[in-house]
Amino acid sequence: MPKRGKKYLESAKLVDRTKLYDVAEAMELVTKTPTTKFDSTVELAVRLGVDPRHADQQVRGTTVLPHGTGKSVRVLVLAKGDKVKEAEAAGADYAGGEELVEKIQQENWFEFDVMIATPDMMGVVGKIGRVLGPKGLMPNPKSGTVTFDVQKAVEETKAGKVEYRVDKAAIINVAIGKVSFGTEKLTDNFNSIMQAIIKAKPAAAKGRYLKSVTLATTMGPGIKVNGQKLAE
């Protein structure tokens, strides 16, 4: 068992580990339990009653958080012709074609957080798939990052679009904002992502869908939320 710091132990005293909190109570607690000097990120972990080994039980999608994530997102767009200008006008940090792919290949350059590509650029993007994949940067139609509607993709990403995806342990981990947002904005963001996850329930999933819902700040104690009330 790892040794916990003094701040963590003090924060943990505020949380009843045996209790399932209502959303309002959980949000109050999560803003009182950060253990860092910086503005902590609020993380959501949802364990689902699905078997991710089966293709028909995958849960993946995107949603735009009403108040964003509190993080400045650097967007790179790979496109051709007028689509490059469209990307720049929409606020992309970097926009171009094969020259950017070469820069990534030759210089190991990754000064961006999200890559968006038009479908006609995916053949080029495939050349660097091996380095993009492990970093979670590979554009994908399911996440809305392979599209000809470059303007919409850039604007939504900048506005706070987040991707949620179930992992091998059937858990979705996603950031829903910063402690400084306060309870009202965090609740709005929480409700937005939870509605998206519930809506994305696969038809093949049987039994209880929301196994557990937990909120925590960066390096803070976990706060269990009553998932059954959310699913009703």
Tab-separated table of N, CA and C in Angstrom, residues 44-111:
chain	number	residue	atom	x	y	z
A	44	LEU	N	-13.448	11.908	-13.951
A	44	LEU	CA	-14.591	11.013	-13.816
A	44	LEU	C	-14.183	9.623	-14.281
A	45	ALA	N	-14.491	8.618	-13.477
A	45	ALA	CA	-14.231	7.224	-13.862
A	45	ALA	C	-15.544	6.460	-13.789
A	46	VAL	N	-15.940	5.853	-14.901
A	46	VAL	CA	-17.200	5.108	-14.960
A	46	VAL	C	-16.907	3.667	-15.359
A	47	ARG	N	-17.234	2.732	-14.461
A	47	ARG	CA	-17.057	1.307	-14.783
A	47	ARG	C	-18.369	0.774	-15.325
A	48	LEU	N	-18.303	0.200	-16.520
A	48	LEU	CA	-19.509	-0.224	-17.223
A	48	LEU	C	-19.703	-1.741	-17.210
A	49	GLY	N	-20.954	-2.150	-17.299
A	49	GLY	CA	-21.283	-3.570	-17.386
A	49	GLY	C	-21.253	-4.043	-18.829
A	50	VAL	N	-20.085	-3.921	-19.454
A	50	VAL	CA	-19.902	-4.379	-20.833
A	50	VAL	C	-18.647	-5.242	-20.898
A	51	ASP	N	-18.518	-6.005	-21.956
A	51	ASP	CA	-17.313	-6.799	-22.204
A	51	ASP	C	-16.613	-6.199	-23.418
A	52	PRO	N	-15.587	-5.361	-23.209
A	52	PRO	CA	-14.928	-4.655	-24.298
A	52	PRO	C	-14.251	-5.562	-25.325
A	53	ARG	N	-14.138	-6.854	-24.989
A	53	ARG	CA	-13.519	-7.786	-25.951
A	53	ARG	C	-14.427	-8.013	-27.157
A	54	HIS	N	-15.711	-7.718	-26.997
A	54	HIS	CA	-16.667	-7.905	-28.088
A	54	HIS	C	-16.928	-6.578	-28.803
A	55	ALA	N	-16.858	-6.605	-30.124
A	55	ALA	CA	-17.039	-5.392	-30.921
A	55	ALA	C	-18.399	-4.744	-30.687
A	56	ASP	N	-19.414	-5.561	-30.429
A	56	ASP	CA	-20.759	-5.009	-30.250
A	56	ASP	C	-21.007	-4.481	-28.828
A	57	GLN	N	-19.948	-4.487	-28.005
A	57	GLN	CA	-20.076	-3.916	-26.658
A	57	GLN	C	-19.060	-2.794	-26.416
A	58	GLN	N	-18.539	-2.252	-27.505
A	58	GLN	CA	-17.636	-1.107	-27.396
A	58	GLN	C	-18.451	0.149	-27.082
A	59	VAL	N	-17.923	0.995	-26.232
A	59	VAL	CA	-18.578	2.271	-25.926
A	59	VAL	C	-17.572	3.378	-26.216
A	60	ARG	N	-17.899	4.197	-27.208
A	60	ARG	CA	-16.973	5.249	-27.622
A	60	ARG	C	-17.753	6.381	-28.268
A	61	GLY	N	-17.337	7.579	-28.011
A	61	GLY	CA	-18.003	8.712	-28.635
A	61	GLY	C	-17.392	10.025	-28.186
A	62	THR	N	-18.047	11.112	-28.539
A	62	THR	CA	-17.576	12.442	-28.140
A	62	THR	C	-18.761	13.280	-27.688
A	63	THR	N	-18.470	14.273	-26.886
A	63	THR	CA	-19.481	15.260	-26.512
A	63	THR	C	-18.762	16.563	-26.199
A	64	VAL	N	-19.463	17.664	-26.395
A	64	VAL	CA	-18.890	18.977	-26.083
A	64	VAL	C	-19.343	19.369	-24.683
A	65	LEU	N	-18.406	19.540	-23.777
A	65	LEU	CA	-18.737	19.940	-22.414
A	65	LEU	C	-19.183	21.407	-22.427
A	66	PRO	N	-20.295	21.731	-21.776
A	66	PRO	CA	-20.829	23.096	-21.811
A	66	PRO	C	-19.825	24.168	-21.394
A	67	HIS	N	-18.936	23.809	-20.454
A	67	HIS	CA	-17.987	24.799	-19.946
A	67	HIS	C	-16.533	24.436	-20.269
A	68	GLY	N	-16.348	23.527	-21.236
A	68	GLY	CA	-14.994	23.137	-21.620
A	68	GLY	C	-14.301	22.323	-20.539
A	69	THR	N	-13.021	22.079	-20.733
A	69	THR	CA	-12.255	21.272	-19.781
A	69	THR	C	-11.327	22.108	-18.903
A	70	GLY	N	-11.190	23.391	-19.265
A	70	GLY	CA	-10.263	24.246	-18.528
A	70	GLY	C	-8.851	24.147	-19.058
A	71	LYS	N	-8.684	23.333	-20.074
A	71	LYS	CA	-7.366	23.142	-20.681
A	71	LYS	C	-7.334	23.748	-22.074
A	72	SER	N	-6.253	24.439	-22.386
A	72	SER	CA	-6.079	24.993	-23.720
A	72	SER	C	-5.615	23.869	-24.650
A	73	VAL	N	-6.394	23.605	-25.704
A	73	VAL	CA	-6.108	22.481	-26.595
A	73	VAL	C	-5.454	22.975	-27.891
A	74	ARG	N	-4.293	22.394	-28.198
A	74	ARG	CA	-3.583	22.753	-29.435
A	74	ARG	C	-4.023	21.794	-30.552
A	75	VAL	N	-4.545	22.384	-31.618
A	75	VAL	CA	-5.123	21.579	-32.697
A	75	VAL	C	-4.283	21.667	-33.969
A	76	LEU	N	-3.984	20.491	-34.531
A	76	LEU	CA	-3.289	20.408	-35.818
A	76	LEU	C	-4.256	19.831	-36.851
A	77	VAL	N	-4.342	20.467	-38.011
A	77	VAL	CA	-5.221	19.982	-39.081
A	77	VAL	C	-4.391	19.632	-40.308
A	78	LEU	N	-4.597	18.428	-40.810
A	78	LEU	CA	-3.956	18.000	-42.059
A	78	LEU	C	-5.014	18.034	-43.156
A	79	ALA	N	-4.783	18.872	-44.150
A	79	ALA	CA	-5.770	19.053	-45.209
A	79	ALA	C	-5.082	19.556	-46.471
A	80	LYS	N	-5.906	19.797	-47.506
A	80	LYS	CA	-5.384	20.294	-48.779
A	80	LYS	C	-6.144	21.552	-49.206
A	81	GLY	N	-5.450	22.396	-49.955
A	81	GLY	CA	-6.098	23.546	-50.586
A	81	GLY	C	-6.847	24.460	-49.645
A	82	ASP	N	-8.095	24.767	-49.998
A	82	ASP	CA	-8.909	25.709	-49.232
A	82	ASP	C	-9.204	25.224	-47.821
A	83	LYS	N	-9.143	23.917	-47.612
A	83	LYS	CA	-9.428	23.368	-46.286
A	83	LYS	C	-8.366	23.791	-45.264
A	84	VAL	N	-7.154	24.072	-45.748
A	84	VAL	CA	-6.089	24.565	-44.857
A	84	VAL	C	-6.460	25.960	-44.360
A	85	LYS	N	-6.930	26.811	-45.290
A	85	LYS	CA	-7.346	28.170	-44.918
A	85	LYS	C	-8.559	28.131	-43.986
A	86	GLU	N	-9.475	27.194	-44.255
A	86	GLU	CA	-10.668	27.034	-43.414
A	86	GLU	C	-10.269	26.675	-41.987
A	87	ALA	N	-9.277	25.794	-41.869
A	87	ALA	CA	-8.792	25.370	-40.551
A	87	ALA	C	-8.166	26.537	-39.798
A	88	GLU	N	-7.352	27.303	-40.497
A	88	GLU	CA	-6.690	28.460	-39.880
A	88	GLU	C	-7.713	29.493	-39.419
A	89	ALA	N	-8.726	29.724	-40.257
A	89	ALA	CA	-9.770	30.701	-39.916
A	89	ALA	C	-10.584	30.249	-38.708
A	90	ALA	N	-10.708	28.934	-38.539
A	90	ALA	CA	-11.489	28.384	-37.423
A	90	ALA	C	-10.712	28.384	-36.115
A	91	GLY	N	-9.398	28.656	-36.196
A	91	GLY	CA	-8.604	28.730	-34.978
A	91	GLY	C	-7.611	27.614	-34.755
A	92	ALA	N	-7.344	26.805	-35.807
A	92	ALA	CA	-6.360	25.727	-35.665
A	92	ALA	C	-4.981	26.320	-35.367
A	93	ASP	N	-4.237	25.666	-34.501
A	93	ASP	CA	-2.899	26.146	-34.157
A	93	ASP	C	-1.908	25.863	-35.283
A	94	TYR	N	-2.118	24.739	-35.958
A	94	TYR	CA	-1.268	24.361	-37.093
A	94	TYR	C	-2.161	23.777	-38.178
A	95	ALA	N	-1.889	24.118	-39.423
A	95	ALA	CA	-2.657	23.566	-40.539
A	95	ALA	C	-1.748	23.446	-41.751
A	96	GLY	N	-1.840	22.316	-42.435
A	96	GLY	CA	-1.000	22.099	-43.603
A	96	GLY	C	-1.201	20.704	-44.144
A	97	GLY	N	-0.238	20.268	-44.956
A	97	GLY	CA	-0.349	18.967	-45.593
A	97	GLY	C	0.812	18.055	-45.266
A	98	GLU	N	1.409	17.496	-46.318
A	98	GLU	CA	2.466	16.500	-46.133
A	98	GLU	C	3.691	17.046	-45.404
A	99	GLU	N	3.917	18.359	-45.499
A	99	GLU	CA	5.090	18.935	-44.829
A	99	GLU	C	5.008	18.767	-43.310
A	100	LEU	N	3.787	18.779	-42.762
A	100	LEU	CA	3.631	18.584	-41.314
A	100	LEU	C	3.844	17.116	-40.932
A	101	VAL	N	3.432	16.217	-41.820
A	101	VAL	CA	3.669	14.792	-41.591
A	101	VAL	C	5.170	14.520	-41.574
A	102	GLU	N	5.884	15.134	-42.510
A	102	GLU	CA	7.344	14.983	-42.568
A	102	GLU	C	8.009	15.548	-41.314
A	103	LYS	N	7.481	16.656	-40.823
A	103	LYS	CA	8.032	17.271	-39.605
A	103	LYS	C	7.887	16.322	-38.411
A	104	ILE	N	6.737	15.658	-38.348
A	104	ILE	CA	6.505	14.687	-37.264
A	104	ILE	C	7.460	13.502	-37.419
A	105	GLN	N	7.623	13.033	-38.659
A	105	GLN	CA	8.497	11.887	-38.936
A	105	GLN	C	9.950	12.184	-38.628
A	106	GLN	N	10.415	13.310	-39.134
A	106	GLN	CA	11.846	13.626	-39.074
A	106	GLN	C	12.285	14.263	-37.762
A	107	GLU	N	11.402	15.056	-37.158
A	107	GLU	CA	11.798	15.801	-35.961
A	107	GLU	C	11.151	15.283	-34.679
A	108	ASN	N	10.312	14.229	-34.809
A	108	ASN	CA	9.589	13.707	-33.656
A	108	ASN	C	8.822	14.844	-32.970
A	109	TRP	N	8.149	15.633	-33.807
A	109	TRP	CA	7.463	16.863	-33.360
A	109	TRP	C	6.025	16.561	-32.953
A	110	PHE	N	5.703	16.875	-31.707
A	110	PHE	CA	4.351	16.622	-31.205
A	110	PHE	C	3.854	17.792	-30.361
A	111	GLU	N	3.933	18.997	-30.926
A	111	GLU	CA	3.479	20.185	-30.197
A	111	GLU	C	1.992	20.438	-30.424
